[in-house]
Every structure is written in structure tokens, then in C-alpha cells.
PDB file of C-alpha atoms in Angstrom:
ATOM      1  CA  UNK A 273     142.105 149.417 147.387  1.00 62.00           C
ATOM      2  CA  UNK A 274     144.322 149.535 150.767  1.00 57.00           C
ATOM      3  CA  UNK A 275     141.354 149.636 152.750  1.00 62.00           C
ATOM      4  CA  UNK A 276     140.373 146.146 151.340  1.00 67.00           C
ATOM      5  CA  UNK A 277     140.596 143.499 153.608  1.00 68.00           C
ATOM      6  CA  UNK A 278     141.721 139.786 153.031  1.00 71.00           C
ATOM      7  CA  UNK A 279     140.994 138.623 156.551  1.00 78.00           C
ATOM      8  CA  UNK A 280     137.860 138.551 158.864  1.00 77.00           C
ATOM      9  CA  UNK A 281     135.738 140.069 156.157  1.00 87.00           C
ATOM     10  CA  UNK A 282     131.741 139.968 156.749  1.00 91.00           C
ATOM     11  CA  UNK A 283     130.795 137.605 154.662  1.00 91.00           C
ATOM     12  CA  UNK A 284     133.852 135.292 156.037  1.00 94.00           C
ATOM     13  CA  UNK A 285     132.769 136.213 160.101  1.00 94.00           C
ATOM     14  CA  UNK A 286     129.015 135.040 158.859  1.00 95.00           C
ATOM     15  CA  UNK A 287     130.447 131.705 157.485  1.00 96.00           C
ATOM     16  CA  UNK A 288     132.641 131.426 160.613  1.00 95.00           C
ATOM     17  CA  UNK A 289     129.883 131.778 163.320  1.00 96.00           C
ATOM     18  CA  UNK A 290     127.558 129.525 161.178  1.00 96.00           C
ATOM     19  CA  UNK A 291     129.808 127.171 161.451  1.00 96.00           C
ATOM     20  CA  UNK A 292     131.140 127.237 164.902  1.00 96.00           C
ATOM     21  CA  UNK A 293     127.325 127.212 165.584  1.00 95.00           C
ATOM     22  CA  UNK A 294     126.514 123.868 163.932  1.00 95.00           C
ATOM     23  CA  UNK A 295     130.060 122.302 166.336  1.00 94.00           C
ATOM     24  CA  UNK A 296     132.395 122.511 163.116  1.00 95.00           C
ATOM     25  CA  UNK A 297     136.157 123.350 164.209  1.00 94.00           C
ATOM     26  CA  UNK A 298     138.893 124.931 162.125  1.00 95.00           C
ATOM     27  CA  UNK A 299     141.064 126.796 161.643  1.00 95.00           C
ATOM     28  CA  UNK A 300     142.135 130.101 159.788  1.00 93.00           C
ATOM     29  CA  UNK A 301     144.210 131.313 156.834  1.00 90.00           C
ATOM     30  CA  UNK A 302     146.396 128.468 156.743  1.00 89.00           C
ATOM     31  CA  UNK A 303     149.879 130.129 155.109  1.00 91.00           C
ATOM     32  CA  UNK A 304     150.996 126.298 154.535  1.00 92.00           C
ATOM     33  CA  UNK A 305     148.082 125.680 151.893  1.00 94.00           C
ATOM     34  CA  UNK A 306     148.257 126.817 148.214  1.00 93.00           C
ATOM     35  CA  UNK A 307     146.006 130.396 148.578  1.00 90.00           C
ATOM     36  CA  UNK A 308     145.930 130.464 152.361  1.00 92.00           C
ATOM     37  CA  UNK A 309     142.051 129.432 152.581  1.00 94.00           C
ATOM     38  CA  UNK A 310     139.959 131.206 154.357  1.00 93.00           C
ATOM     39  CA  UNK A 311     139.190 128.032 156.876  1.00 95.00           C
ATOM     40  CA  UNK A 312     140.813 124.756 157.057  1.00 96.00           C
ATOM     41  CA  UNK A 313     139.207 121.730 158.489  1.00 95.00           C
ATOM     42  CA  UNK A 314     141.288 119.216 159.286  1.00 94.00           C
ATOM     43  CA  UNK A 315     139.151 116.689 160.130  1.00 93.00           C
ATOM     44  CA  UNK A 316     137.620 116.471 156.447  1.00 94.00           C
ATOM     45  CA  UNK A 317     140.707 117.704 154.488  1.00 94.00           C
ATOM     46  CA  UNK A 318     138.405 120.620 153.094  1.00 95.00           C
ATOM     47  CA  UNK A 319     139.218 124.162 152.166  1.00 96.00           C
ATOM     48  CA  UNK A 320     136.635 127.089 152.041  1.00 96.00           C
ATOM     49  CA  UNK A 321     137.203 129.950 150.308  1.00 95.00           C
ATOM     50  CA  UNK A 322     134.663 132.937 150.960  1.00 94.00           C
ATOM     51  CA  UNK A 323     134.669 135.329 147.284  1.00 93.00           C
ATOM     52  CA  UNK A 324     133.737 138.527 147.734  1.00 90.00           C
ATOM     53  CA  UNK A 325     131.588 138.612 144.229  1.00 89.00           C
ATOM     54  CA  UNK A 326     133.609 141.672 142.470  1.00 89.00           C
ATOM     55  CA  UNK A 327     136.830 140.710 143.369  1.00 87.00           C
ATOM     56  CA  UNK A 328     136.682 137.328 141.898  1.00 90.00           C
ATOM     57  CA  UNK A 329     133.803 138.004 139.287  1.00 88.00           C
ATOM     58  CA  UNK A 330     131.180 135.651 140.260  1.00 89.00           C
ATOM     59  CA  UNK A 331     128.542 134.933 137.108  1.00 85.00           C
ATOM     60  CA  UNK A 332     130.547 137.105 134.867  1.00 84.00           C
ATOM     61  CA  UNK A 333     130.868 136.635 131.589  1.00 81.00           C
ATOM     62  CA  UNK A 334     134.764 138.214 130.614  1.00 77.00           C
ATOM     63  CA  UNK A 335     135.682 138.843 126.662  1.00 71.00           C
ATOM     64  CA  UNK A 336     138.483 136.451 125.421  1.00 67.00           C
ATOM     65  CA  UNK A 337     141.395 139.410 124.106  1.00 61.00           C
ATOM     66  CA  UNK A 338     144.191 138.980 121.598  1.00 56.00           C
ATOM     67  CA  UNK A 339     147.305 140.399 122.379  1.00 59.00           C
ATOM     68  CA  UNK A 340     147.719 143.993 121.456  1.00 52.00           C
ATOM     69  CA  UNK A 341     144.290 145.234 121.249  1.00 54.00           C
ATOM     70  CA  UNK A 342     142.299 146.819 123.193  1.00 55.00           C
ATOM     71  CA  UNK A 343     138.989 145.300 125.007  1.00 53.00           C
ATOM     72  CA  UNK A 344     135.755 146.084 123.606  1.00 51.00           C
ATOM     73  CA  UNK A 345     132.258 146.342 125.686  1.00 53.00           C
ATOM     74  CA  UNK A 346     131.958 142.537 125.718  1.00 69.00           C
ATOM     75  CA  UNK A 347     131.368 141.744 129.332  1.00 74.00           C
ATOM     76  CA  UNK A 348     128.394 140.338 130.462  1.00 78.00           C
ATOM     77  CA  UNK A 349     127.385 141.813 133.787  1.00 83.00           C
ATOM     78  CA  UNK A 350     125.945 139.390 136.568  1.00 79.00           C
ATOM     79  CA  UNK A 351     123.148 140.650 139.413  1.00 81.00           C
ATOM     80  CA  UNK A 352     126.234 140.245 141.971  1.00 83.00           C
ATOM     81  CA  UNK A 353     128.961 141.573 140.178  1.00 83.00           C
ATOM     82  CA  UNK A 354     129.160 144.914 137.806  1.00 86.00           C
ATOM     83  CA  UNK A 355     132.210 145.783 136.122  1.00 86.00           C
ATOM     84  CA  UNK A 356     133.244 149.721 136.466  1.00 87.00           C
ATOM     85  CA  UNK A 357     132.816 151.403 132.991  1.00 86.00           C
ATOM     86  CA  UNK A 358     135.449 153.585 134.175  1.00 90.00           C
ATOM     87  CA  UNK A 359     139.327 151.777 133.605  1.00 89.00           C
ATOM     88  CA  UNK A 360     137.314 148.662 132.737  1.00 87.00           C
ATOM     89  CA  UNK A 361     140.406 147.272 130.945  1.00 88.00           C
ATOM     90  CA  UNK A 362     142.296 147.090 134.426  1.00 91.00           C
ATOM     91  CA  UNK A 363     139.150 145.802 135.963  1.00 89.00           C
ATOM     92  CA  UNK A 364     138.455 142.979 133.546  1.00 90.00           C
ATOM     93  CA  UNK A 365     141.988 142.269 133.468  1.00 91.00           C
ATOM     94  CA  UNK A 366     141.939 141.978 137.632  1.00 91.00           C
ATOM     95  CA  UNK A 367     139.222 140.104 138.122  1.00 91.00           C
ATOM     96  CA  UNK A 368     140.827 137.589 134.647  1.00 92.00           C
ATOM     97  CA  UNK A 369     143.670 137.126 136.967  1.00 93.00           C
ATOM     98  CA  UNK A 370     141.735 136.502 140.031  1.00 93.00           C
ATOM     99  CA  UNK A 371     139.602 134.031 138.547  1.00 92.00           C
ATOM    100  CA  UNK A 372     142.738 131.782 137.199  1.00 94.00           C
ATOM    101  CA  UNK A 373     144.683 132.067 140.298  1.00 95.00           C
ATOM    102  CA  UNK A 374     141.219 130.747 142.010  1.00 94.00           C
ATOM    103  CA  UNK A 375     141.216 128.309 140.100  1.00 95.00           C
ATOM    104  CA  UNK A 376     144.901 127.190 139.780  1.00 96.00           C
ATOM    105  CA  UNK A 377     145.005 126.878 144.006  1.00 95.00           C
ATOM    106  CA  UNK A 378     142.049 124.737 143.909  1.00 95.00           C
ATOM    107  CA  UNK A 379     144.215 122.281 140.898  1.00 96.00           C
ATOM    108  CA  UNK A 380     147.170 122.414 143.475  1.00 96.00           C
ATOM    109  CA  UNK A 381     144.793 121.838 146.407  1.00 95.00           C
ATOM    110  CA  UNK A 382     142.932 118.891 144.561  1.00 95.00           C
ATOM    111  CA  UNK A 383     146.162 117.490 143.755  1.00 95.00           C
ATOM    112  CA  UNK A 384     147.396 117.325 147.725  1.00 94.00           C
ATOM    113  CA  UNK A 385     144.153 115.587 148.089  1.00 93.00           C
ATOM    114  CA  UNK A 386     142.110 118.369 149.794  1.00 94.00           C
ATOM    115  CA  UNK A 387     138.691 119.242 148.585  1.00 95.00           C
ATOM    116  CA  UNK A 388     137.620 122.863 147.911  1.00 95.00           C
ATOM    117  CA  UNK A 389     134.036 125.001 148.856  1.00 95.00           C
ATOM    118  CA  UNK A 390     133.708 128.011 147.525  1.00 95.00           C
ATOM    119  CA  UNK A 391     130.999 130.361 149.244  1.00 95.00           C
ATOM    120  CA  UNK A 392     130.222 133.537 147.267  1.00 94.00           C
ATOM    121  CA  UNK A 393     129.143 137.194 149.055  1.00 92.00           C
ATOM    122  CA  UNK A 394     125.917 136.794 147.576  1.00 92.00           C
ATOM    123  CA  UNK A 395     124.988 133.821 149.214  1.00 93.00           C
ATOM    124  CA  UNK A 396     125.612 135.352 152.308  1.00 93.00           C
ATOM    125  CA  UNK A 397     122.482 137.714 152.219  1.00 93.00           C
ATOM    126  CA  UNK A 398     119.691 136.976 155.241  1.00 92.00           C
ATOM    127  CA  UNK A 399     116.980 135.713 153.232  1.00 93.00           C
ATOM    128  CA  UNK A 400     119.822 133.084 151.411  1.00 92.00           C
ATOM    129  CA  UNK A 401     122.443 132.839 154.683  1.00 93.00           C
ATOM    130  CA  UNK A 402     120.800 129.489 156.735  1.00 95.00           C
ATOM    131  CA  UNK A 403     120.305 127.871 153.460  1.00 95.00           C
ATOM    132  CA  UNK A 404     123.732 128.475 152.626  1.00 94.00           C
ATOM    133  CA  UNK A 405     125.127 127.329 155.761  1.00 95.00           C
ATOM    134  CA  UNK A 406     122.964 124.573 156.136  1.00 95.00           C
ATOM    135  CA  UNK A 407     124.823 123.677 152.276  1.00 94.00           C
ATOM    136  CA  UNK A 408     128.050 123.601 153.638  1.00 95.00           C
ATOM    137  CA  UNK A 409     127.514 121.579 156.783  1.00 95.00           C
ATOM    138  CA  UNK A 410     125.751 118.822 154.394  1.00 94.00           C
ATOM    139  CA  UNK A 411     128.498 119.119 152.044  1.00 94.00           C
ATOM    140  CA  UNK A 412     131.143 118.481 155.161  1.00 94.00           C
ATOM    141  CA  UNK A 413     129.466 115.630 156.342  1.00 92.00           C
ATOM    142  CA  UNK A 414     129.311 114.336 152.994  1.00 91.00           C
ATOM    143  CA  UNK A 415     133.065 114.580 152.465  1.00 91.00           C
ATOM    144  CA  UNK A 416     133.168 113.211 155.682  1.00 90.00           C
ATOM    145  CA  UNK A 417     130.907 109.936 155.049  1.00 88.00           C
ATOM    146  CA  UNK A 418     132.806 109.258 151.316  1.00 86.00           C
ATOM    147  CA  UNK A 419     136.290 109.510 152.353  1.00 83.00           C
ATOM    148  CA  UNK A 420     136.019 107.578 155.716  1.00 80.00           C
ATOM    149  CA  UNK A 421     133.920 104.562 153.252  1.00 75.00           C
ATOM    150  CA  UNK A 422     131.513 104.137 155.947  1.00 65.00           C
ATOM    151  CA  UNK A 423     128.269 103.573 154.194  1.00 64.00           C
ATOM    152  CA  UNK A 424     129.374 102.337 150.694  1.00 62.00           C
ATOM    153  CA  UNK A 425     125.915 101.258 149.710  1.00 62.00           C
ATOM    154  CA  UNK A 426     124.645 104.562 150.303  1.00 59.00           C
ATOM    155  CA  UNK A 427     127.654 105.995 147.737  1.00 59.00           C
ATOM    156  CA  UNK A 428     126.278 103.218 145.511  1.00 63.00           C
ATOM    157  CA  UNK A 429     122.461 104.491 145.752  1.00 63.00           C
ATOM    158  CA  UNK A 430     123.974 108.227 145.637  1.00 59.00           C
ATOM    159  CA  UNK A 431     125.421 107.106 142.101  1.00 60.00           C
ATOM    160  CA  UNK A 432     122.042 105.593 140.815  1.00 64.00           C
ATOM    161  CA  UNK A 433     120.355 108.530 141.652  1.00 62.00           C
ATOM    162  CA  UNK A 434     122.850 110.524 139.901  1.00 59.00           C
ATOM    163  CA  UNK A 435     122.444 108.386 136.594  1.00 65.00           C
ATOM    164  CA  UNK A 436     118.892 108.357 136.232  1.00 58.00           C
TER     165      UNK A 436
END
């Protein structure tokens, strides 16, 4: 596991050139931020976090375990992520941890008033990649549009839309 990397990963240098591409600026692992994201952007007070799909078991489906005994074959597999049969209680206990860190940084992040993307490995493949991208720079602009209040009767037909 020492040769796994935390910083400019493929699926993170895909997300980063996409982005760059379509005139989005930001920055990188910011230490000052609860779970140093990935990229920062100021401008729309938005995190993105790139998951590698293993490592923070996207589409998994983990057993809930008492304390004191020992994990059956309960989990549920995804297309993106397998769980080794070998060890699995140290993987499923990993990735457990992982997933409630993930999800405590994006609380803390929420809380500071920053919003969170979260761009998983497997959307990252070619045939998926521009639609992916294309995702993210609509969701940015979106974020954008809301928090600046500049076209509140659009927000107002957005939440019709949403209702029907």
C-alpha cells in the first residue's frame, strides 16, 4: 500500500485537465480544509473530491457487525469495486472507515458553508469521461448562479420542476 498515491492520481489529472480545459481555476490539496480536497475553487466555495472506487467502496453494500464477532460473507460487491476474499475483515473494515471519514469532512465542510462533488474512478472511463466533466462544469455554474441569487425566478422554476 506505500506505492499508493494520494496526490496527482489519474483519475484526479483527468478531472484536472477537464477542467482547466473548460477555463475553471483552482487550486490543489488545500491542507486548511477538513480532508485536504483534491481541488478547491474559490470562486464557488466548492470542494471536489476524486474516489478511487476500492479505496472508498463506491456501490458497496458493507455488513453492519456487532462487537466481538467476526464478519460473515455479507458484502455485496459493486461492478467498480470488489472486496478481496483474502483478509476481507481488514478490507471491509478499511473501506467502513473510509467511507465515514468521507462523509464526516463533507458534514464539517457543509457546515463552513462549502459545497462538496464527489467524482468516482469509474466515471472517469473514455466512453463516460466528457459526460462526466461536462456534469461538473454544470454543477459549478449552478452553485455559482444559486449562491450569487442572480436569476431567482429561474431557482423558483428549478423548484417546480423538482415538485412535479
Amino acid at each position: 500500500m506505500a506505492a499508493i498515491r494520494s496526490k496527482d492520481t489519474k483519475p484526479e489529472l483527468v478531472v484536472r485537465k477537464g477542467l482547466w480545459s473548460r477555463g475553471f481555476r483552482y487550486r490543489l490539496n488545500d491542507k486548511r480544509l477538513p480532508g485536504h480536497p483534491d481541488l478547491v475553487l474559490r470562486k464557488y466555495r466548492t470542494c471536489i473530491f476524486v474516489n478511487g472506487c476500492f479505496w472508498h467502496g463506491h456501490g458497496v453494500a458493507l455488513p453492519q457487525t456487532d462487537e466481538g464477532r467476526r464478519m460473515t460473507d455479507d458484502v455485496e460487491n459493486s461492478a467498480c469495486c470488489k472486496i478481496p476474499k483474502t483478509n476481507r475483515e481488514f478490507w471491509v473494515a478499511k473501506i467502513r472507515r473510509n467511507m465515514q471519514r468521507d462523509k464526516e469532512e463533507q458534514r464539517k465542510l457543509a457546515e463552513m458553508g462549502w459545497h462538496s462533488i464527489v467524482v468516482w474512478e469509474c466515471s472517469l472511463k473514455p466512453k463516460e469521461r466528457e459526460k462526466t466533466l461536462d456534469s461538473i462544469a454544470f454543477t459549478l455554474n449552478h452553485i455559482w448562479l444559486k449562491d450569487r441569487g442572480a436569476y431567482p425566478e429561474l431557482e423558483e422554476t428549478y423548484l417546480q420542476a423538482a415538485e412535479e
